[in-house]
Amino acid sequence: MAVNKLFSNDAAEAAVTGERADLLAMLAQQRHFLRLTTKDLSDEQARRRPTASELCLGGLIKHVTSVERHWTGFILEGPSAMGDVTDMTEEDLAKRADEFRLLPDETLAGVLADYAEVARRTDELVATVPDLNASQPLPEAPWFEPGARWSVRRVVMHICTETAQHAGHADIIRETMDGAKSMG
């Protein structure tokens, strides 16, 4: 199966060309590498943290799914979809920390299925959004420039970057676990 077909939406993809096709192909490739790090693992293995990091493979899939879900919400709804960092409670912070763990009641198959569904919706959005230049103001947060706006294009590139970064983390975790490599 071609890398860019792992997360395809054939109906939307049929009409996608040019820049949109390039963005979707890059995103599909990074998703492929991330998912590949979980190949043939049990739920218990997906929970393991074999490095000095707090990260585990199941948690990375959950985190990237959440990131993609929030940023596509931002494209559609603006900064309100991201929440206000200054309003975060201890409970919110605990939920965020759990985003990086595969919890006992979760399965690797379940988080991978959720990721595939979020990816399908993202691909459909990128294929059909009227204008890649349309922008929204970023929410207020210490890590964003005050008053900055991001276009749909910039958000999709950010999702690609985030996915690639965590695919690299996942590759190191998997290689530490059993020597398997997804990227070389």
PDB file of C-alpha atoms in Angstrom:
ATOM      1  CA  MET A   1       0.000   0.000   0.000  1.00  0.00           C
ATOM      2  CA  ALA A   2       1.366   3.403  -0.923  1.00  0.00           C
ATOM      3  CA  VAL A   3       2.314   5.620   2.000  1.00  0.00           C
ATOM      4  CA  ASN A   4      -0.122   8.346   0.972  1.00  0.00           C
ATOM      5  CA  LYS A   5      -2.991   5.828   0.887  1.00  0.00           C
ATOM      6  CA  LEU A   6      -2.734   4.828   4.551  1.00  0.00           C
ATOM      7  CA  PHE A   7      -5.050   7.613   5.646  1.00  0.00           C
ATOM      8  CA  SER A   8      -6.830   8.403   2.436  1.00  0.00           C
ATOM      9  CA  ASN A   9     -10.335   9.563   1.799  1.00  0.00           C
ATOM     10  CA  ASP A  10     -10.712   8.363  -1.780  1.00  0.00           C
ATOM     11  CA  ALA A  11     -13.734  10.553  -2.597  1.00  0.00           C
ATOM     12  CA  ALA A  12     -11.991  13.717  -1.418  1.00  0.00           C
ATOM     13  CA  GLU A  13      -8.604  12.657  -2.815  1.00  0.00           C
ATOM     14  CA  ALA A  14      -9.943  12.116  -6.323  1.00  0.00           C
ATOM     15  CA  ALA A  15     -10.320  15.875  -6.827  1.00  0.00           C
ATOM     16  CA  VAL A  16      -7.248  16.941  -4.845  1.00  0.00           C
ATOM     17  CA  THR A  17      -4.322  18.247  -6.868  1.00  0.00           C
ATOM     18  CA  GLY A  18      -1.457  20.677  -6.531  1.00  0.00           C
ATOM     19  CA  GLU A  19      -0.620  22.150  -3.166  1.00  0.00           C
ATOM     20  CA  ARG A  20      -3.427  20.356  -1.338  1.00  0.00           C
ATOM     21  CA  ALA A  21      -2.264  17.009  -2.704  1.00  0.00           C
ATOM     22  CA  ASP A  22       1.297  17.817  -1.616  1.00  0.00           C
ATOM     23  CA  LEU A  23       0.187  18.770   1.907  1.00  0.00           C
ATOM     24  CA  LEU A  24      -1.911  15.620   2.240  1.00  0.00           C
ATOM     25  CA  ALA A  25       0.878  13.398   0.898  1.00  0.00           C
ATOM     26  CA  MET A  26       3.390  14.859   3.368  1.00  0.00           C
ATOM     27  CA  LEU A  27       0.970  14.441   6.253  1.00  0.00           C
ATOM     28  CA  ALA A  28       0.147  10.854   5.211  1.00  0.00           C
ATOM     29  CA  GLN A  29       3.847  10.009   5.089  1.00  0.00           C
ATOM     30  CA  GLN A  30       4.486  11.327   8.597  1.00  0.00           C
ATOM     31  CA  ARG A  31       1.401   9.516   9.927  1.00  0.00           C
ATOM     32  CA  HIS A  32       2.660   6.323   8.317  1.00  0.00           C
ATOM     33  CA  PHE A  33       6.017   6.542  10.074  1.00  0.00           C
ATOM     34  CA  LEU A  34       4.351   7.226  13.412  1.00  0.00           C
ATOM     35  CA  ARG A  35       1.905   4.327  13.078  1.00  0.00           C
ATOM     36  CA  LEU A  36       4.663   2.016  11.855  1.00  0.00           C
ATOM     37  CA  THR A  37       6.418   2.298  15.220  1.00  0.00           C
ATOM     38  CA  THR A  38       3.477   0.459  16.803  1.00  0.00           C
ATOM     39  CA  LYS A  39       3.448  -2.468  14.354  1.00  0.00           C
ATOM     40  CA  ASP A  40       2.951  -5.849  16.048  1.00  0.00           C
ATOM     41  CA  LEU A  41       2.967  -4.407  19.577  1.00  0.00           C
ATOM     42  CA  SER A  42       0.727  -5.475  22.422  1.00  0.00           C
ATOM     43  CA  ASP A  43      -1.125  -2.950  24.546  1.00  0.00           C
ATOM     44  CA  GLU A  44       1.399  -3.541  27.325  1.00  0.00           C
ATOM     45  CA  GLN A  45       4.308  -2.834  24.994  1.00  0.00           C
ATOM     46  CA  ALA A  46       2.570   0.336  23.763  1.00  0.00           C
ATOM     47  CA  ARG A  47       2.431   1.497  27.418  1.00  0.00           C
ATOM     48  CA  ARG A  48       6.134   0.942  28.104  1.00  0.00           C
ATOM     49  CA  ARG A  49       8.464   3.874  28.701  1.00  0.00           C
ATOM     50  CA  PRO A  50      11.902   2.411  27.933  1.00  0.00           C
ATOM     51  CA  THR A  51      13.751   5.735  27.737  1.00  0.00           C
ATOM     52  CA  ALA A  52      14.381   8.516  30.240  1.00  0.00           C
ATOM     53  CA  SER A  53      11.347  10.256  28.750  1.00  0.00           C
ATOM     54  CA  GLU A  54       7.787   9.966  30.048  1.00  0.00           C
ATOM     55  CA  LEU A  55       6.685   9.134  26.508  1.00  0.00           C
ATOM     56  CA  CYS A  56       5.253   5.818  25.353  1.00  0.00           C
ATOM     57  CA  LEU A  57       4.117   4.779  21.875  1.00  0.00           C
ATOM     58  CA  GLY A  58       0.411   4.584  22.707  1.00  0.00           C
ATOM     59  CA  GLY A  59       0.592   7.978  24.393  1.00  0.00           C
ATOM     60  CA  LEU A  60       2.303   9.542  21.389  1.00  0.00           C
ATOM     61  CA  ILE A  61      -0.491   8.304  19.127  1.00  0.00           C
ATOM     62  CA  LYS A  62      -3.045   9.795  21.550  1.00  0.00           C
ATOM     63  CA  HIS A  63      -1.180  13.102  21.727  1.00  0.00           C
ATOM     64  CA  VAL A  64      -0.811  13.506  17.965  1.00  0.00           C
ATOM     65  CA  THR A  65      -4.495  12.623  17.559  1.00  0.00           C
ATOM     66  CA  SER A  66      -5.425  15.320  20.054  1.00  0.00           C
ATOM     67  CA  VAL A  67      -3.140  17.868  18.403  1.00  0.00           C
ATOM     68  CA  GLU A  68      -4.624  17.190  14.985  1.00  0.00           C
ATOM     69  CA  ARG A  69      -8.184  17.301  16.357  1.00  0.00           C
ATOM     70  CA  HIS A  70      -7.582  20.653  18.095  1.00  0.00           C
ATOM     71  CA  TRP A  71      -5.866  22.294  15.133  1.00  0.00           C
ATOM     72  CA  THR A  72      -8.568  21.234  12.675  1.00  0.00           C
ATOM     73  CA  GLY A  73     -11.076  22.614  15.150  1.00  0.00           C
ATOM     74  CA  PHE A  74      -9.092  25.851  15.045  1.00  0.00           C
ATOM     75  CA  ILE A  75      -9.415  25.959  11.245  1.00  0.00           C
ATOM     76  CA  LEU A  76     -13.185  25.626  11.527  1.00  0.00           C
ATOM     77  CA  GLU A  77     -13.957  27.547  14.724  1.00  0.00           C
ATOM     78  CA  GLY A  78     -11.013  29.794  15.445  1.00  0.00           C
ATOM     79  CA  PRO A  79      -9.196  30.194  18.759  1.00  0.00           C
ATOM     80  CA  SER A  80     -12.177  29.100  20.872  1.00  0.00           C
ATOM     81  CA  ALA A  81     -11.557  25.520  19.682  1.00  0.00           C
ATOM     82  CA  MET A  82      -8.158  25.557  21.386  1.00  0.00           C
ATOM     83  CA  GLY A  83      -9.308  26.629  24.819  1.00  0.00           C
ATOM     84  CA  ASP A  84      -7.745  29.283  27.009  1.00  0.00           C
ATOM     85  CA  VAL A  85      -4.454  28.238  28.601  1.00  0.00           C
ATOM     86  CA  THR A  86      -5.007  30.683  31.465  1.00  0.00           C
ATOM     87  CA  ASP A  87      -8.236  28.902  32.414  1.00  0.00           C
ATOM     88  CA  MET A  88      -6.637  25.453  32.784  1.00  0.00           C
ATOM     89  CA  THR A  89      -7.359  23.760  36.098  1.00  0.00           C
ATOM     90  CA  GLU A  90      -5.357  21.057  37.849  1.00  0.00           C
ATOM     91  CA  GLU A  91      -7.832  18.566  36.400  1.00  0.00           C
ATOM     92  CA  ASP A  92      -7.191  19.924  32.889  1.00  0.00           C
ATOM     93  CA  LEU A  93      -3.439  19.591  33.425  1.00  0.00           C
ATOM     94  CA  ALA A  94      -3.876  16.001  34.642  1.00  0.00           C
ATOM     95  CA  LYS A  95      -5.952  15.175  31.552  1.00  0.00           C
ATOM     96  CA  ARG A  96      -3.240  16.670  29.380  1.00  0.00           C
ATOM     97  CA  ALA A  97      -0.605  14.530  31.111  1.00  0.00           C
ATOM     98  CA  ASP A  98      -2.786  11.440  30.509  1.00  0.00           C
ATOM     99  CA  GLU A  99      -2.759  12.330  26.822  1.00  0.00           C
ATOM    100  CA  PHE A 100       0.842  11.054  26.755  1.00  0.00           C
ATOM    101  CA  ARG A 101      -0.023   7.684  28.359  1.00  0.00           C
ATOM    102  CA  LEU A 102      -1.903   4.629  27.173  1.00  0.00           C
ATOM    103  CA  LEU A 103      -4.161   4.209  30.189  1.00  0.00           C
ATOM    104  CA  PRO A 104      -5.178   0.774  31.538  1.00  0.00           C
ATOM    105  CA  ASP A 105      -8.687   1.003  30.030  1.00  0.00           C
ATOM    106  CA  GLU A 106      -7.328   1.991  26.591  1.00  0.00           C
ATOM    107  CA  THR A 107      -6.036  -0.217  23.808  1.00  0.00           C
ATOM    108  CA  LEU A 108      -3.513   0.434  21.093  1.00  0.00           C
ATOM    109  CA  ALA A 109      -6.095  -0.659  18.515  1.00  0.00           C
ATOM    110  CA  GLY A 110      -8.556   1.849  19.964  1.00  0.00           C
ATOM    111  CA  VAL A 111      -6.184   4.813  19.873  1.00  0.00           C
ATOM    112  CA  LEU A 112      -5.043   3.882  16.353  1.00  0.00           C
ATOM    113  CA  ALA A 113      -8.681   3.737  15.208  1.00  0.00           C
ATOM    114  CA  ASP A 114      -9.335   7.159  16.751  1.00  0.00           C
ATOM    115  CA  TYR A 115      -6.233   8.501  14.999  1.00  0.00           C
ATOM    116  CA  ALA A 116      -7.391   7.102  11.661  1.00  0.00           C
ATOM    117  CA  GLU A 117     -10.799   8.770  12.059  1.00  0.00           C
ATOM    118  CA  VAL A 118      -9.268  12.134  12.976  1.00  0.00           C
ATOM    119  CA  ALA A 119      -6.884  11.798  10.019  1.00  0.00           C
ATOM    120  CA  ARG A 120      -9.789  11.037   7.690  1.00  0.00           C
ATOM    121  CA  ARG A 121     -11.615  14.180   8.836  1.00  0.00           C
ATOM    122  CA  THR A 122      -8.459  16.288   8.500  1.00  0.00           C
ATOM    123  CA  ASP A 123      -7.849  15.009   4.987  1.00  0.00           C
ATOM    124  CA  GLU A 124     -11.430  15.788   4.030  1.00  0.00           C
ATOM    125  CA  LEU A 125     -11.112  19.298   5.473  1.00  0.00           C
ATOM    126  CA  VAL A 126      -7.854  19.998   3.619  1.00  0.00           C
ATOM    127  CA  ALA A 127      -9.398  18.707   0.395  1.00  0.00           C
ATOM    128  CA  THR A 128     -12.546  20.802   0.690  1.00  0.00           C
ATOM    129  CA  VAL A 129     -11.744  23.984   2.615  1.00  0.00           C
ATOM    130  CA  PRO A 130     -12.457  26.863   0.225  1.00  0.00           C
ATOM    131  CA  ASP A 131      -9.223  28.792   0.794  1.00  0.00           C
ATOM    132  CA  LEU A 132      -5.866  27.660   2.200  1.00  0.00           C
ATOM    133  CA  ASN A 133      -5.096  31.354   2.841  1.00  0.00           C
ATOM    134  CA  ALA A 134      -8.069  31.789   5.192  1.00  0.00           C
ATOM    135  CA  SER A 135      -6.730  32.616   8.634  1.00  0.00           C
ATOM    136  CA  GLN A 136      -7.790  32.778  12.248  1.00  0.00           C
ATOM    137  CA  PRO A 137      -6.224  34.666  15.147  1.00  0.00           C
ATOM    138  CA  LEU A 138      -4.170  32.413  17.394  1.00  0.00           C
ATOM    139  CA  PRO A 139      -5.406  31.995  20.950  1.00  0.00           C
ATOM    140  CA  GLU A 140      -3.568  33.881  23.638  1.00  0.00           C
ATOM    141  CA  ALA A 141      -0.756  31.742  24.999  1.00  0.00           C
ATOM    142  CA  PRO A 142       2.837  32.387  26.047  1.00  0.00           C
ATOM    143  CA  TRP A 143       4.173  30.429  23.071  1.00  0.00           C
ATOM    144  CA  PHE A 144       2.268  32.406  20.405  1.00  0.00           C
ATOM    145  CA  GLU A 145       3.153  35.888  19.207  1.00  0.00           C
ATOM    146  CA  PRO A 146       0.432  38.292  20.398  1.00  0.00           C
ATOM    147  CA  GLY A 147      -1.974  39.177  17.620  1.00  0.00           C
ATOM    148  CA  ALA A 148      -0.622  36.520  15.215  1.00  0.00           C
ATOM    149  CA  ARG A 149      -2.869  34.732  12.748  1.00  0.00           C
ATOM    150  CA  TRP A 150      -2.373  31.361  11.098  1.00  0.00           C
ATOM    151  CA  SER A 151      -3.723  30.340   7.729  1.00  0.00           C
ATOM    152  CA  VAL A 152      -5.168  26.915   6.994  1.00  0.00           C
ATOM    153  CA  ARG A 153      -1.914  26.178   5.140  1.00  0.00           C
ATOM    154  CA  ARG A 154       0.191  27.088   8.180  1.00  0.00           C
ATOM    155  CA  VAL A 155      -1.957  24.926  10.451  1.00  0.00           C
ATOM    156  CA  VAL A 156      -1.587  21.915   8.139  1.00  0.00           C
ATOM    157  CA  MET A 157       2.173  22.455   7.990  1.00  0.00           C
ATOM    158  CA  HIS A 158       2.211  22.641  11.798  1.00  0.00           C
ATOM    159  CA  ILE A 159       0.306  19.335  12.034  1.00  0.00           C
ATOM    160  CA  CYS A 160       2.879  17.798   9.657  1.00  0.00           C
ATOM    161  CA  THR A 161       5.749  19.126  11.758  1.00  0.00           C
ATOM    162  CA  GLU A 162       4.226  17.948  15.027  1.00  0.00           C
ATOM    163  CA  THR A 163       3.552  14.506  13.573  1.00  0.00           C
ATOM    164  CA  ALA A 164       7.095  14.215  12.183  1.00  0.00           C
ATOM    165  CA  GLN A 165       8.651  15.301  15.473  1.00  0.00           C
ATOM    166  CA  HIS A 166       6.702  12.715  17.424  1.00  0.00           C
ATOM    167  CA  ALA A 167       7.332  10.035  14.798  1.00  0.00           C
ATOM    168  CA  GLY A 168      11.034  10.574  15.539  1.00  0.00           C
ATOM    169  CA  HIS A 169      10.399  10.227  19.271  1.00  0.00           C
ATOM    170  CA  ALA A 170       8.396   7.069  18.600  1.00  0.00           C
ATOM    171  CA  ASP A 171      11.172   5.611  16.449  1.00  0.00           C
ATOM    172  CA  ILE A 172      13.673   6.046  19.294  1.00  0.00           C
ATOM    173  CA  ILE A 173      11.277   4.463  21.787  1.00  0.00           C
ATOM    174  CA  ARG A 174      10.609   1.480  19.522  1.00  0.00           C
ATOM    175  CA  GLU A 175      14.297   0.979  18.754  1.00  0.00           C
ATOM    176  CA  THR A 176      15.054   1.046  22.485  1.00  0.00           C
ATOM    177  CA  MET A 177      12.357  -1.565  23.124  1.00  0.00           C
ATOM    178  CA  ASP A 178      13.316  -4.207  20.573  1.00  0.00           C
ATOM    179  CA  GLY A 179      15.683  -2.795  17.977  1.00  0.00           C
ATOM    180  CA  ALA A 180      12.953  -2.260  15.379  1.00  0.00           C
ATOM    181  CA  LYS A 181      13.360   0.867  13.256  1.00  0.00           C
ATOM    182  CA  SER A 182      10.705   2.637  11.235  1.00  0.00           C
ATOM    183  CA  MET A 183      12.862   5.289   9.605  1.00  0.00           C
ATOM    184  CA  GLY A 184      16.096   3.695   8.585  1.00  0.00           C
TER     185      GLY A 184
END
